[in-house]
Coordinates of C-alpha atoms in Angstrom, one line a residue:
M1 CA -111.5 49.9 125.9
S2 CA -111.6 49.3 129.6
R3 CA -111.1 45.8 131.0
V4 CA -114.2 43.7 131.3
W5 CA -115.4 41.5 134.2
N6 CA -114.3 38.0 133.0
F7 CA -116.4 35.2 134.4
S8 CA -114.9 32.5 132.2
A9 CA -114.6 29.0 133.6
G10 CA -111.1 28.8 132.1
P11 CA -108.8 30.1 130.9
S12 CA -109.9 32.6 133.5
C13 CA -109.0 36.1 134.6
L14 CA -105.6 36.8 136.1
P15 CA -104.8 39.3 138.9
E16 CA -104.2 42.7 137.3
D17 CA -101.1 43.3 139.4
V18 CA -99.6 40.2 137.9
L19 CA -100.5 41.2 134.3
K20 CA -98.9 44.5 134.8
E21 CA -95.7 43.0 136.2
C22 CA -95.5 40.6 133.3
A23 CA -96.1 43.4 130.8
A24 CA -93.3 45.5 132.4
E25 CA -90.9 42.6 132.1
M26 CA -91.9 41.4 128.7
M27 CA -88.9 42.8 126.8
D28 CA -86.4 42.6 129.6
Y29 CA -86.6 40.2 132.5
N30 CA -84.4 41.1 135.5
G31 CA -81.8 42.9 133.4
T32 CA -81.2 39.9 131.1
G33 CA -82.2 41.9 128.0
Q34 CA -84.7 39.1 127.0
S35 CA -88.2 38.0 127.7
V36 CA -88.8 34.8 129.8
M37 CA -90.6 33.6 126.6
E38 CA -87.2 33.5 124.9
M39 CA -85.1 32.2 127.7
S40 CA -83.5 28.8 127.7
H41 CA -84.9 26.5 130.4
R42 CA -81.4 25.4 131.2
S43 CA -80.1 28.9 131.7
K44 CA -79.0 30.4 135.0
A45 CA -81.5 33.1 134.5
Y46 CA -84.5 30.7 134.3
E47 CA -83.4 28.3 137.1
P48 CA -84.4 30.6 140.0
I49 CA -87.9 31.1 138.3
I50 CA -88.9 27.5 138.4
E51 CA -87.2 27.0 141.8
D52 CA -89.2 29.9 143.3
A53 CA -92.4 28.6 141.8
E54 CA -91.9 25.2 143.5
A55 CA -90.9 26.9 146.8
M56 CA -94.1 29.0 146.7
V57 CA -96.3 26.0 146.1
R58 CA -94.7 24.2 149.1
K59 CA -95.1 27.3 151.3
L60 CA -98.7 28.3 150.4
M61 CA -100.0 24.7 150.4
N62 CA -97.8 23.5 153.3
V63 CA -96.6 20.6 151.2
P64 CA -94.9 17.9 153.4
E65 CA -91.2 17.1 152.7
N66 CA -92.1 13.6 151.5
Y67 CA -94.1 14.9 148.5
K68 CA -92.8 15.9 145.1
V69 CA -94.0 19.1 143.4
L70 CA -94.0 18.7 139.6
F71 CA -94.8 20.9 136.7
V72 CA -96.0 18.8 133.8
Q73 CA -97.9 19.4 130.5
G74 CA -101.0 17.9 129.0
G75 CA -103.6 19.4 131.3
G76 CA -105.9 17.6 133.7
S77 CA -107.1 15.3 131.0
T78 CA -103.6 13.8 130.7
Q79 CA -103.6 13.2 134.4
F80 CA -106.6 10.9 134.0
A81 CA -104.3 8.5 132.3
M82 CA -101.1 9.2 134.3
V83 CA -102.8 8.5 137.6
A84 CA -103.9 5.1 136.3
Q85 CA -100.6 4.2 134.7
N86 CA -98.6 5.1 137.8
L87 CA -100.8 4.2 140.7
G88 CA -103.0 1.4 139.3
I89 CA -100.2 -1.1 139.1
K90 CA -100.7 -3.5 142.0
N91 CA -104.3 -4.8 141.9
K92 CA -105.3 -2.8 138.8
K93 CA -108.4 -1.7 140.7
A94 CA -109.6 1.7 141.7
A95 CA -112.6 3.5 143.3
Y96 CA -114.1 6.5 141.7
I97 CA -116.8 8.9 143.0
E98 CA -118.7 10.2 140.0
T99 CA -119.8 13.8 140.5
G100 CA -119.8 15.1 136.9
V101 CA -118.1 15.2 133.5
W102 CA -114.5 15.2 134.7
A103 CA -114.7 12.4 137.2
K104 CA -116.6 10.4 134.6
K105 CA -114.0 11.0 132.0
A106 CA -111.2 10.1 134.4
A107 CA -112.9 6.8 135.2
A108 CA -113.4 6.1 131.5
E109 CA -109.7 6.7 130.8
A110 CA -108.7 4.3 133.6
K111 CA -110.9 1.6 132.1
K112 CA -109.2 2.0 128.8
L113 CA -105.9 1.2 130.5
G114 CA -107.3 -2.0 132.0
I115 CA -108.1 -0.7 135.5
A116 CA -111.2 -2.3 137.1
V117 CA -113.1 0.8 138.0
D118 CA -115.7 0.7 140.8
V119 CA -118.0 3.7 140.8
I120 CA -118.7 3.6 144.5
A121 CA -121.0 6.6 144.5
S122 CA -122.6 8.9 142.0
S123 CA -124.8 12.0 141.9
K124 CA -126.0 11.3 138.3
D125 CA -129.6 10.8 139.6
K126 CA -129.9 14.5 140.1
N127 CA -127.8 15.7 137.2
Y128 CA -124.7 15.9 139.4
S129 CA -126.1 18.8 141.5
Y130 CA -124.8 17.5 144.8
I131 CA -121.8 15.7 146.2
P132 CA -122.5 12.1 147.5
R133 CA -121.5 11.5 151.1
V134 CA -118.9 8.8 151.3
E135 CA -117.3 9.0 154.7
K136 CA -115.0 6.0 154.3
I137 CA -113.6 4.0 151.4
T138 CA -112.3 0.5 152.0
G139 CA -111.2 -2.4 149.7
D140 CA -108.3 -3.6 147.8
Y141 CA -108.1 -0.5 145.6
D142 CA -104.8 0.8 144.3
Y143 CA -106.2 4.3 144.7
A144 CA -109.5 6.2 145.2
Y145 CA -110.3 9.2 142.9
I146 CA -112.4 12.3 143.4
C147 CA -112.9 15.6 141.5
F148 CA -112.8 18.0 144.4
N149 CA -114.5 20.9 142.6
N150 CA -116.8 20.4 139.6
T151 CA -116.5 23.3 137.3
I152 CA -119.4 22.5 135.1
M153 CA -121.9 21.5 137.8
G154 CA -120.8 24.0 140.4
T155 CA -120.3 21.5 143.2
H156 CA -117.6 21.1 145.8
Y157 CA -116.6 18.6 148.4
E158 CA -117.3 19.9 151.9
Y159 CA -115.4 16.9 153.4
I160 CA -112.5 14.6 152.6
P161 CA -113.3 10.9 152.4
E162 CA -111.4 8.7 154.8
T163 CA -109.4 6.2 152.8
G164 CA -107.0 4.7 155.3
N165 CA -104.1 3.1 153.4
I166 CA -105.7 3.7 150.0
P167 CA -104.1 6.7 148.3
L168 CA -106.7 9.4 147.7
V169 CA -106.3 11.2 144.4
A170 CA -108.0 14.5 143.8
D171 CA -108.5 16.8 140.8
I172 CA -108.3 20.3 142.3
S173 CA -108.0 22.2 139.0
S174 CA -110.8 24.6 139.6
C175 CA -110.3 25.2 143.4
V176 CA -106.5 25.0 143.9
L177 CA -105.4 27.6 146.5
S178 CA -109.0 29.0 146.9
E179 CA -109.0 27.5 150.4
E180 CA -106.7 25.7 152.8
L181 CA -106.2 22.0 152.1
D182 CA -104.4 19.4 154.1
V183 CA -102.1 17.8 151.5
S184 CA -101.2 15.0 153.8
K185 CA -104.7 13.5 153.5
F186 CA -104.0 12.9 149.8
G187 CA -101.7 10.6 147.9
L188 CA -101.8 12.8 144.8
L189 CA -103.3 16.2 143.9
F190 CA -103.3 17.8 140.4
A191 CA -104.5 21.0 139.0
G192 CA -104.5 22.5 135.5
A193 CA -103.2 26.0 135.9
Q194 CA -105.8 27.9 133.8
K195 CA -108.4 28.5 136.5
N196 CA -106.5 29.9 139.5
L197 CA -102.8 29.7 138.9
A198 CA -101.7 30.9 135.4
P199 CA -102.5 30.7 131.7
A200 CA -103.1 27.3 130.2
G201 CA -100.1 25.2 129.6
V202 CA -98.8 23.8 132.9
T203 CA -100.3 21.2 135.3
L204 CA -99.3 21.2 138.9
V205 CA -98.9 17.7 140.4
I206 CA -98.2 17.1 144.1
I207 CA -97.5 13.4 144.8
R208 CA -96.3 11.4 147.8
E209 CA -92.8 10.1 147.0
D210 CA -93.6 6.4 147.9
L211 CA -96.3 6.4 145.3
I212 CA -93.9 7.1 142.4
P213 CA -93.0 3.8 140.7
E214 CA -89.9 3.2 138.6
V215 CA -90.7 3.8 135.0
E216 CA -90.5 0.1 134.2
N217 CA -93.0 -0.6 136.9
C218 CA -95.8 1.5 135.5
L219 CA -98.5 -0.1 133.5
P220 CA -97.1 -1.9 130.4
G221 CA -96.7 0.5 127.5
T222 CA -96.5 3.7 129.6
P223 CA -94.6 6.3 127.6
T224 CA -91.5 7.8 129.3
M225 CA -93.2 11.2 129.5
L226 CA -96.3 9.8 131.3
A227 CA -94.2 8.3 134.2
Y228 CA -94.1 10.6 137.3
K229 CA -90.6 9.3 137.9
T230 CA -89.4 10.9 134.7
H231 CA -90.4 14.4 135.9
A232 CA -89.5 13.8 139.6
D233 CA -86.0 12.8 138.8
N234 CA -85.4 15.7 136.4
G235 CA -86.8 18.6 138.4
S236 CA -89.7 18.9 135.9
M237 CA -87.2 19.6 133.1
Y238 CA -86.8 16.2 131.4
N239 CA -88.0 18.2 128.3
T240 CA -88.6 21.9 127.8
P241 CA -91.3 22.9 130.3
P242 CA -93.9 25.6 129.6
C243 CA -91.4 28.2 130.9
Y244 CA -93.5 31.4 130.6
T245 CA -96.5 29.8 132.2
I246 CA -94.5 28.7 135.2
Y247 CA -93.1 32.2 135.4
V248 CA -96.6 33.7 135.5
L249 CA -97.6 31.0 138.0
G250 CA -94.9 32.1 140.3
K251 CA -96.1 35.7 140.2
V252 CA -99.7 34.6 140.9
L253 CA -98.4 32.6 144.0
H254 CA -96.7 35.7 145.3
W255 CA -99.9 37.7 144.7
I256 CA -101.8 35.1 146.8
E257 CA -99.2 35.4 149.5
K258 CA -99.7 39.2 149.6
N259 CA -103.4 38.6 150.0
G260 CA -103.1 36.4 153.1
G261 CA -102.2 33.1 151.5
A262 CA -104.9 30.4 151.1
A263 CA -106.6 31.4 154.3
G264 CA -106.8 35.1 153.3
I265 CA -108.0 34.3 149.7
N266 CA -110.6 31.9 151.1
K267 CA -112.2 34.7 153.2
L268 CA -112.5 36.8 150.1
N269 CA -113.9 33.8 148.1
V270 CA -116.5 33.1 150.8
A271 CA -117.6 36.7 150.8
K272 CA -118.0 36.7 147.0
A273 CA -119.8 33.5 146.9
D274 CA -122.1 34.4 149.8
L275 CA -123.1 37.6 148.0
L276 CA -124.0 35.8 144.8
Y277 CA -125.8 32.7 146.4
N278 CA -127.8 34.9 148.8
F279 CA -129.0 36.9 145.9
L280 CA -129.9 33.8 143.9
D281 CA -131.7 32.2 146.9
S282 CA -133.8 35.3 147.5
S283 CA -134.7 35.9 143.9
D284 CA -138.0 35.0 142.2
F285 CA -136.4 35.2 138.8
Y286 CA -133.1 33.2 139.2
H287 CA -132.1 30.0 141.1
A288 CA -128.8 28.2 141.7
T289 CA -128.5 24.7 140.4
A290 CA -126.2 23.2 143.0
V291 CA -127.6 21.9 146.2
K292 CA -126.8 23.7 149.5
G293 CA -124.0 21.9 151.3
S294 CA -122.3 21.0 148.0
R295 CA -121.9 24.5 146.4
S296 CA -118.7 25.6 144.8
L297 CA -117.1 28.9 145.8
M298 CA -115.6 29.1 142.4
N299 CA -118.3 28.2 139.8
V300 CA -121.9 29.3 140.2
P301 CA -124.3 27.9 137.6
F302 CA -127.8 29.5 137.7
L303 CA -131.0 29.4 135.7
T304 CA -133.9 31.8 135.2
K305 CA -137.6 31.2 136.0
Y306 CA -138.0 30.1 132.4
S307 CA -135.8 27.0 133.1
T308 CA -137.9 24.5 135.0
A309 CA -138.0 20.7 135.6
E310 CA -140.4 20.6 132.7
T311 CA -138.1 22.3 130.2
A312 CA -135.2 20.1 131.4
A313 CA -137.3 17.0 130.7
A314 CA -138.4 18.3 127.4
G315 CA -134.8 19.1 126.4
K316 CA -133.8 15.5 126.8
K317 CA -136.5 14.3 124.4
D318 CA -135.9 14.0 120.6
E319 CA -137.3 17.1 118.9
A320 CA -140.0 15.1 117.1
D321 CA -141.3 13.8 120.4
R322 CA -141.8 17.2 122.0
T323 CA -145.3 18.8 122.3
D324 CA -146.0 22.2 120.9
A325 CA -146.1 23.6 124.5
E326 CA -142.7 22.0 125.3
K327 CA -141.2 23.5 122.1
A328 CA -142.5 26.9 123.0
A329 CA -141.1 26.7 126.5
L330 CA -137.7 25.6 125.3
A331 CA -137.7 28.4 122.7
K332 CA -138.5 31.0 125.5
E333 CA -135.8 29.6 127.7
K334 CA -133.2 29.8 125.0
E335 CA -134.4 33.3 124.1
I336 CA -134.0 34.6 127.6
N337 CA -130.6 32.9 128.1
D338 CA -129.2 34.3 124.9
K339 CA -130.5 37.7 125.7
F340 CA -128.9 37.6 129.2
V341 CA -125.5 36.6 127.8
K342 CA -125.7 39.2 125.0
E343 CA -126.8 42.1 127.2
A344 CA -124.3 41.1 130.0
S345 CA -121.5 41.1 127.5
A346 CA -122.5 44.6 126.2
A347 CA -122.4 45.7 129.9
G348 CA -118.8 44.4 130.3
L349 CA -119.7 41.1 132.0
V350 CA -118.4 38.4 129.7
N351 CA -118.2 34.6 129.4
L352 CA -121.4 34.0 131.4
K353 CA -122.9 31.4 129.1
G354 CA -123.7 28.1 130.9
H355 CA -122.4 24.7 130.0
R356 CA -124.8 22.8 127.7
L357 CA -125.1 20.0 130.4
V358 CA -126.6 22.5 132.9
G359 CA -127.9 25.3 130.7
G360 CA -128.6 28.8 131.8
M361 CA -125.6 30.8 132.9
R362 CA -122.5 30.2 134.9
A363 CA -120.4 32.8 136.8
S364 CA -116.9 31.5 137.6
I365 CA -115.5 33.7 140.4
Y366 CA -112.0 32.5 140.8
N367 CA -109.4 34.0 143.1
A368 CA -108.6 36.9 140.7
M369 CA -112.2 38.0 140.4
S370 CA -112.8 40.9 142.8
I371 CA -115.9 41.4 145.0
E372 CA -116.6 44.5 142.8
G373 CA -117.0 42.2 139.8
V374 CA -119.5 40.1 141.7
K375 CA -121.4 43.2 142.8
A376 CA -121.5 44.4 139.2
L377 CA -122.9 41.1 138.1
I378 CA -125.6 41.2 140.7
A379 CA -126.6 44.7 139.8
F380 CA -126.9 43.6 136.1
M381 CA -129.0 40.6 137.2
E382 CA -131.4 42.7 139.2
K383 CA -131.9 45.1 136.2
F384 CA -132.3 42.2 133.8
A385 CA -134.9 40.5 136.0
K386 CA -137.0 43.6 136.3
E387 CA -136.9 44.1 132.5
N388 CA -137.8 40.5 131.7
A389 CA -140.1 39.4 134.5

């Protein structure tokens, strides 16, 4: 079977060149007679792998010398707690901008740990379809928190809030290295690897050194493994790291470098996104859900003409309260969406089902998705629209 076009929101597609390299080295890495999967993380064979991965992160993201690059486990969801436990230690107060599920979950986790969370802006009023404009954040906050790219809602910050002396924390899981980013404007950045960097299993953390407290100065009860100091002092190897995932991450970073680095990849990403959004905006059958000016280059949720404000409102009602007309409209909407996903999959375009909070479909077009894949999707969408209009 030939490879499919994989539009999954994560774990996502990886560059084919990287997959081929990994396959070629699976049984024997660099003449060691073993796979990286089998290799001791303390061995001389593995040491250059993790060192190269860190060096490539620093190079491609222009990480300043006074920042630590860490490889930790637990995904972005663990970072929701670690951020609060390590940074929320002075005033136990933080500012959050709520732009969807992940920012909301991060705020909830901080509250559990006793942080006084101020939601200083939210786009909940329009189902998180836009990014609120907060030019400047002031106050006695220990940190300010944003989710830079919202995978589910398909929104993205087109600006960086000014925070002065307040450390700005950003979840960049679904947009890391899809664009150039000035690391010095942030106190801490983190990214789960499974969107743009590697298979699931490792989380990249970039943190300014002065923000790393001693373990005993974290919030009371913070486990050793949830202190950034633990990982910073031990080169990300306090315990066994996800060795193979870091190995793949290093190869993906070299692939990004070969494709022009963050700037070169961004040009490709803009070209892909422009193709898809221009098609959606000119269509009578489909429409994008994210507002112009807040649209993600990575995640593109879209609906058909059978998804309307009326069906959205009906979907929020209890089933017993829906009229017969509303029930029929919702049934038609579901029928079309299910048909789209099924026929797309049969055509080799997989993982296009939208998240339940948005509905419809979602095409995640991360760095490794080629422009040919986006063109194949548009061709299918044109055909489907003609057949189902």
